[in-house]
Amino acid sequence: MRALLYSHDACLLHDNGAGHPERAERIPAAIAGVLGCGAEIERREAPVIDTESIYSVHDPAYVNSIEQACALGAQSLDADTAVVEASWEAALRSAGAGIAAVEALRAGEADFAFLAVRPPGHHALHSRAMGFCLFNNIAIAAEVLTASGESVAVLDWDVHHGNGTQEAFYAREDVLYVSLHQFPFYPGTGWVDEAGTGAGVGHTVNIPLPAGSGGDEIRLAVESIVEPVLREFAPGWLLVSAGYDGHAADPLAELQYEAGDFGWLGQRIVSQYPGRSILFLEGGYNTDAIEDSVQATLRGCGGEIFAPSSGSRSAGSTRMIQMAAESASRHWMGVQGG
Ligand SMILES: [Zn+2]
């Protein structure tokens, strides 16, 4: 396995304020995880994106407002998202990393790319920052791919629902959005009946999981829903919103994933798409958990076999996954409903 690691020191200078969980230390933890995976890793600097490329996902007036807010120095954008002057470059490089990874993989330069960048992106809406996110890095990369006729599956295993990514592609049939997330939980969206609209009906697949869910639930959800849907959609590319806040040690959420569960996801799903898989760091707020989980993810991408953790099954989780399967079965023949 050959993998590319994109990051940049500018990502360390973005600052949400003292004591904020989305902090610079997350980046060296993720980098250590990638470099520790035992495979051949090439490190590259995340380049600055040109602002025009951001307009495929975000309102130009919104992009301009973020630039202005950063230029003014420390500013709060909402209850939990803030910027400083250096956040502008960090945001441009976080989004630019995705485009650079697309180009590198298209040129056959690696099998996988991992983007150790911040700010993260999957909560960023068309014209609104939220949930520590400024620009939707993964949605911008997906737009680059679909602009040249590729189909894209976005797999979002961050513990939070990626409401921004769902919004960006809700009416689209060329981008499949599949999310596993704690529910009910921030940001409040992601129930099973949010399945897309218009041409995009069925192309949003939400798999909510109650607090306490872990490896047993991942296995059930992947085997009964994620794998059959991916097989049927047969994406040209797989982009992963790789959040690590579902880890049992994470301070912000209540799922019970272990590092090996991310290894299992890497092997079971991501390794199936060599040469066309890009992993975007989203959440994850315990640095030890980030390092261990990123390392396991990459080892899984390289084909190492992991067993999902067991014993986690929480009250009601089987029923919730069944409801997600029932919803998906209306659009995907390979999913068994009811
Ligand atoms: Zn998250």
Coordinates of C-alpha atoms and ligand atoms in Angstrom, one line a residue:
M1 CA 0.0 0.0 0.0
R2 CA 1.2 3.5 -0.9
A3 CA -0.5 6.3 1.0
L4 CA -0.2 10.1 0.9
L5 CA -0.4 12.2 4.0
Y6 CA -1.5 15.8 3.5
S7 CA -1.1 18.4 6.3
H8 CA 0.3 21.9 6.9
D9 CA 1.7 23.8 9.9
A10 CA -0.9 26.5 9.1
C11 CA -3.5 24.0 10.4
L12 CA -1.9 24.3 13.9
L13 CA -2.5 28.1 14.0
H14 CA -6.3 28.0 13.7
D15 CA -7.6 28.6 17.2
N16 CA -11.1 28.3 18.6
G17 CA -10.1 29.8 22.0
A18 CA -8.7 28.5 25.3
G19 CA -9.9 25.1 26.5
H20 CA -11.7 24.3 23.2
P21 CA -11.6 20.6 22.3
E22 CA -11.0 21.3 18.6
R23 CA -7.4 22.2 19.1
A24 CA -4.0 22.1 17.4
E25 CA -2.8 18.9 19.3
R26 CA -5.2 16.8 17.3
I27 CA -3.0 17.2 14.1
P28 CA 0.3 15.8 15.4
A29 CA -1.8 12.9 16.9
A30 CA -3.3 12.1 13.5
I31 CA 0.0 12.4 11.8
A32 CA 1.7 10.1 14.3
G33 CA -1.1 7.6 13.6
V34 CA -0.6 7.7 9.8
L35 CA 3.2 7.5 10.1
G36 CA 2.9 4.6 12.6
C37 CA 0.8 2.4 10.3
G38 CA 3.8 0.6 8.9
A39 CA 3.2 1.3 5.3
E40 CA 5.0 3.5 2.8
I41 CA 3.8 7.1 3.5
E42 CA 4.7 10.2 1.5
R43 CA 4.1 13.5 3.3
R44 CA 2.9 16.4 1.3
E45 CA 2.1 20.0 2.2
A46 CA -1.6 20.8 1.8
P47 CA -1.8 23.6 -0.8
V48 CA -4.1 26.7 -0.6
I49 CA -7.3 26.3 -2.6
D50 CA -8.3 29.1 -4.9
T51 CA -11.5 30.7 -3.5
E52 CA -13.5 30.0 -6.8
S53 CA -13.3 26.3 -6.1
I54 CA -15.1 26.9 -2.7
Y55 CA -18.1 28.4 -4.5
S56 CA -19.2 25.0 -5.8
V57 CA -20.4 24.3 -2.2
H58 CA -20.5 27.7 -0.4
D59 CA -22.2 31.1 -1.2
P60 CA -19.5 33.5 -2.3
A61 CA -20.8 36.1 0.1
Y62 CA -20.3 33.6 3.0
V63 CA -16.8 32.8 1.8
N64 CA -16.1 36.5 1.8
S65 CA -17.6 36.9 5.3
I66 CA -15.2 34.2 6.7
E67 CA -12.2 36.0 5.1
Q68 CA -13.4 39.3 6.7
A69 CA -14.0 37.7 10.1
C70 CA -10.5 36.2 10.1
A71 CA -8.9 39.5 9.0
L72 CA -10.5 41.2 12.0
G73 CA -8.7 38.8 14.4
A74 CA -10.3 36.6 17.1
Q75 CA -14.1 36.3 16.4
S76 CA -16.8 33.9 17.4
L77 CA -19.0 32.7 14.5
D78 CA -21.4 30.7 16.7
A79 CA -21.6 29.2 20.2
D80 CA -18.7 26.8 19.5
T81 CA -17.0 27.9 16.3
A82 CA -14.4 30.7 16.3
V83 CA -11.6 32.1 14.1
V84 CA -8.4 34.0 14.4
E85 CA -6.4 35.7 11.7
A86 CA -4.5 32.5 10.9
S87 CA -7.7 30.5 10.4
W88 CA -8.2 31.8 6.9
E89 CA -5.0 30.1 5.6
A90 CA -5.8 27.0 7.7
A91 CA -9.3 26.8 6.1
L92 CA -7.9 27.3 2.6
R93 CA -5.3 24.6 3.1
S94 CA -7.8 22.2 4.7
A95 CA -10.0 22.4 1.6
G96 CA -7.0 22.5 -0.8
A97 CA -5.7 19.2 0.6
G98 CA -8.8 17.4 -0.8
I99 CA -8.3 18.8 -4.3
A100 CA -4.6 18.0 -4.2
A101 CA -5.4 14.4 -3.1
V102 CA -7.9 14.0 -5.9
E103 CA -5.3 15.1 -8.5
A104 CA -2.5 12.9 -7.0
L105 CA -4.7 9.8 -6.9
R106 CA -6.0 10.4 -10.4
A107 CA -2.3 10.5 -11.5
G108 CA -1.8 7.1 -9.9
E109 CA 0.6 8.4 -7.3
A110 CA -0.9 6.4 -4.3
D111 CA -3.6 4.0 -3.2
F112 CA -5.0 6.2 -0.4
A113 CA -4.7 9.7 1.0
F114 CA -5.2 10.8 4.6
L115 CA -5.8 14.5 5.2
A116 CA -4.6 15.6 8.7
V117 CA -6.2 19.0 8.5
R118 CA -8.3 21.4 10.6
P119 CA -10.7 23.1 10.7
P120 CA -12.9 20.1 9.9
G121 CA -15.7 20.4 7.5
H122 CA -18.8 18.2 7.6
H123 CA -21.1 20.5 9.5
A124 CA -20.3 23.6 7.3
L125 CA -23.5 24.6 5.5
H126 CA -23.9 26.5 2.2
S127 CA -23.8 29.9 4.0
R128 CA -23.1 29.1 7.6
A129 CA -20.2 28.0 9.8
M130 CA -21.1 25.6 12.6
G131 CA -19.8 22.8 14.8
F132 CA -16.1 23.8 14.5
C133 CA -16.4 23.8 10.7
L134 CA -15.8 26.7 8.2
F135 CA -15.6 25.1 4.7
N136 CA -17.0 21.7 3.8
N137 CA -13.7 20.1 2.7
I138 CA -15.1 16.8 1.7
A139 CA -18.0 18.3 -0.2
I140 CA -15.7 20.5 -2.2
A141 CA -13.6 17.5 -3.2
A142 CA -16.7 15.6 -4.2
E143 CA -17.7 18.5 -6.4
V144 CA -14.3 18.4 -8.2
L145 CA -14.9 14.7 -8.9
T146 CA -18.6 15.0 -10.0
A147 CA -17.7 18.0 -12.3
S148 CA -15.8 15.5 -14.5
G149 CA -18.6 12.9 -14.4
E150 CA -17.4 10.7 -11.5
S151 CA -19.8 9.2 -9.0
V152 CA -18.8 9.6 -5.4
A153 CA -19.8 7.8 -2.1
V154 CA -19.2 9.8 1.0
L155 CA -19.0 7.6 4.1
D156 CA -19.2 9.6 7.3
W157 CA -18.2 7.7 10.5
D158 CA -17.8 10.8 12.7
V159 CA -19.9 10.4 15.8
H160 CA -21.9 13.5 14.7
H161 CA -24.2 13.6 11.7
G162 CA -22.6 15.5 8.8
N163 CA -25.5 17.9 8.2
G164 CA -23.5 20.1 5.9
T165 CA -22.5 17.3 3.6
Q166 CA -26.0 15.9 3.6
E167 CA -27.4 19.4 2.7
A168 CA -24.9 19.8 -0.2
F169 CA -26.0 16.6 -2.0
Y170 CA -29.5 16.0 -0.8
A171 CA -31.0 16.4 -4.3
R172 CA -28.2 14.7 -6.1
E173 CA -27.9 11.2 -7.5
D174 CA -24.2 11.3 -8.4
V175 CA -23.2 11.6 -4.7
L176 CA -24.2 9.0 -2.2
Y177 CA -24.1 10.1 1.5
V178 CA -24.0 7.4 4.1
S179 CA -23.6 8.4 7.8
L180 CA -23.2 6.4 11.0
H181 CA -23.8 8.7 14.0
Q182 CA -25.0 8.9 17.6
F183 CA -28.6 9.9 17.8
P184 CA -30.3 11.8 19.2
F185 CA -27.3 14.1 19.4
Y186 CA -25.7 17.3 17.9
P187 CA -26.6 18.7 15.3
G188 CA -30.0 17.1 15.6
T189 CA -30.4 15.9 12.0
G190 CA -29.8 12.4 10.6
W191 CA -32.9 10.4 11.4
V192 CA -33.7 7.5 9.0
D193 CA -36.4 9.4 7.1
E194 CA -33.9 12.0 5.8
A195 CA -33.3 10.0 2.6
G196 CA -32.8 12.7 -0.1
T197 CA -35.2 14.6 -2.4
G198 CA -35.9 14.8 -6.1
A199 CA -33.3 13.0 -8.2
G200 CA -31.4 12.4 -4.9
V201 CA -34.2 10.3 -3.3
G202 CA -32.5 7.2 -1.7
H203 CA -29.0 8.7 -2.1
T204 CA -28.8 9.9 1.6
V205 CA -28.6 6.9 4.0
N206 CA -28.7 7.8 7.7
I207 CA -27.9 5.1 10.3
P208 CA -28.5 6.6 13.7
L209 CA -27.1 4.8 16.7
P210 CA -28.1 5.2 20.4
A211 CA -25.6 6.2 23.0
G212 CA -23.6 3.2 24.1
S213 CA -23.4 1.7 20.6
G214 CA -20.0 0.2 19.5
G215 CA -18.5 -2.6 17.5
D216 CA -21.5 -4.8 17.5
E217 CA -23.6 -2.0 16.0
I218 CA -21.0 -1.1 13.4
R219 CA -20.8 -4.7 12.2
L220 CA -24.6 -5.0 12.0
A221 CA -25.0 -1.6 10.2
V222 CA -22.2 -2.2 7.8
E223 CA -23.2 -5.8 6.9
S224 CA -26.9 -5.1 6.6
I225 CA -26.9 -1.6 5.0
V226 CA -23.6 0.1 4.1
E227 CA -22.0 -2.8 2.2
P228 CA -25.1 -3.7 0.1
V229 CA -25.8 0.0 -0.7
L230 CA -22.2 0.6 -1.7
R231 CA -22.2 -2.5 -3.9
E232 CA -25.3 -1.4 -5.7
F233 CA -24.2 2.3 -6.1
A234 CA -20.7 1.2 -7.2
P235 CA -19.1 4.6 -6.7
G236 CA -16.2 5.7 -8.8
W237 CA -14.6 7.2 -5.6
L238 CA -15.0 6.8 -1.9
L239 CA -14.5 9.8 0.3
V240 CA -14.5 9.3 4.1
S241 CA -15.4 11.8 6.8
A242 CA -13.0 10.1 9.2
G243 CA -14.0 11.4 12.6
Y244 CA -12.6 9.7 15.7
D245 CA -15.1 11.1 18.3
G246 CA -17.0 7.8 18.3
H247 CA -14.1 6.3 20.2
A248 CA -15.0 5.2 23.8
A249 CA -12.4 7.6 25.2
D250 CA -13.7 10.6 23.4
P251 CA -14.8 13.4 25.8
L252 CA -17.6 14.8 23.6
A253 CA -19.8 11.7 22.8
E254 CA -21.1 8.4 24.1
L255 CA -20.4 5.8 21.5
Q256 CA -18.0 2.9 22.4
Y257 CA -15.8 2.3 19.4
E258 CA -12.3 0.9 19.9
A259 CA -9.3 1.7 17.6
G260 CA -9.8 -1.8 16.0
D261 CA -13.3 -0.9 14.9
F262 CA -11.8 1.8 12.7
G263 CA -9.3 -0.8 11.4
W264 CA -12.2 -3.1 10.6
L265 CA -14.0 -0.2 8.7
G266 CA -10.7 0.5 6.9
Q267 CA -10.2 -3.1 5.8
R268 CA -13.9 -4.0 5.2
I269 CA -14.8 -0.8 3.2
V270 CA -12.0 1.6 2.4
S271 CA -9.5 -1.1 1.2
Q272 CA -12.1 -2.0 -1.5
Y273 CA -11.4 1.2 -3.3
P274 CA -7.6 1.4 -3.8
G275 CA -6.4 4.4 -5.9
R276 CA -9.7 6.3 -5.3
S277 CA -10.1 6.6 -1.5
I278 CA -9.5 9.8 0.4
L279 CA -9.9 10.1 4.2
F280 CA -10.6 13.6 5.7
L281 CA -10.0 14.1 9.4
E282 CA -13.2 15.5 11.0
G283 CA -13.8 15.2 14.7
G284 CA -12.0 13.3 17.5
Y285 CA -10.9 15.0 20.7
N286 CA -8.8 12.5 22.7
T287 CA -5.4 12.6 21.2
D288 CA -4.3 9.1 22.2
A289 CA -7.6 7.7 20.7
I290 CA -6.9 9.7 17.5
E291 CA -3.4 8.3 17.1
D292 CA -4.4 4.7 17.7
S293 CA -7.6 4.9 15.6
V294 CA -5.9 6.6 12.6
Q295 CA -3.1 4.0 12.7
A296 CA -5.7 1.2 12.8
T297 CA -7.6 2.8 9.9
L298 CA -4.6 2.9 7.7
R299 CA -3.5 -0.6 8.6
G300 CA -7.0 -1.7 7.6
C301 CA -6.8 0.2 4.3
G302 CA -3.6 -1.8 3.7
G303 CA -5.5 -5.0 4.1
E304 CA -4.8 -6.0 7.7
I305 CA -7.8 -8.0 9.2
F306 CA -9.4 -6.6 12.4
A307 CA -12.4 -8.0 14.4
P308 CA -15.0 -5.4 15.5
S309 CA -15.2 -5.0 19.3
S310 CA -18.1 -6.8 20.9
G311 CA -20.3 -6.6 23.9
S312 CA -21.5 -3.1 23.3
R313 CA -25.0 -3.6 22.1
S314 CA -27.1 -0.9 23.7
A315 CA -30.8 -0.9 24.4
G316 CA -32.7 -0.2 21.3
S317 CA -29.8 -0.2 18.9
T318 CA -30.9 -3.3 16.9
R319 CA -34.4 -1.7 16.4
M320 CA -32.8 1.6 15.3
I321 CA -30.6 -0.1 12.7
Q322 CA -33.6 -2.1 11.5
M323 CA -35.5 1.1 11.0
A324 CA -32.6 2.5 8.9
A325 CA -32.5 -0.7 6.9
E326 CA -36.3 -0.5 6.3
S327 CA -35.8 3.1 5.0
A328 CA -32.9 2.1 2.8
S329 CA -34.6 -1.0 1.4
R330 CA -37.1 1.3 -0.3
H331 CA -34.3 2.5 -2.6
W332 CA -31.7 -0.3 -2.6
M333 CA -32.6 -3.8 -3.6
G334 CA -29.7 -5.4 -1.7
V335 CA -31.0 -4.1 1.7
Q336 CA -33.5 -6.3 3.5
G337 CA -36.2 -4.3 5.1
G338 CA -38.7 -5.3 7.8
Ligands
ZN1 ZN -17.9 14.9 15.3

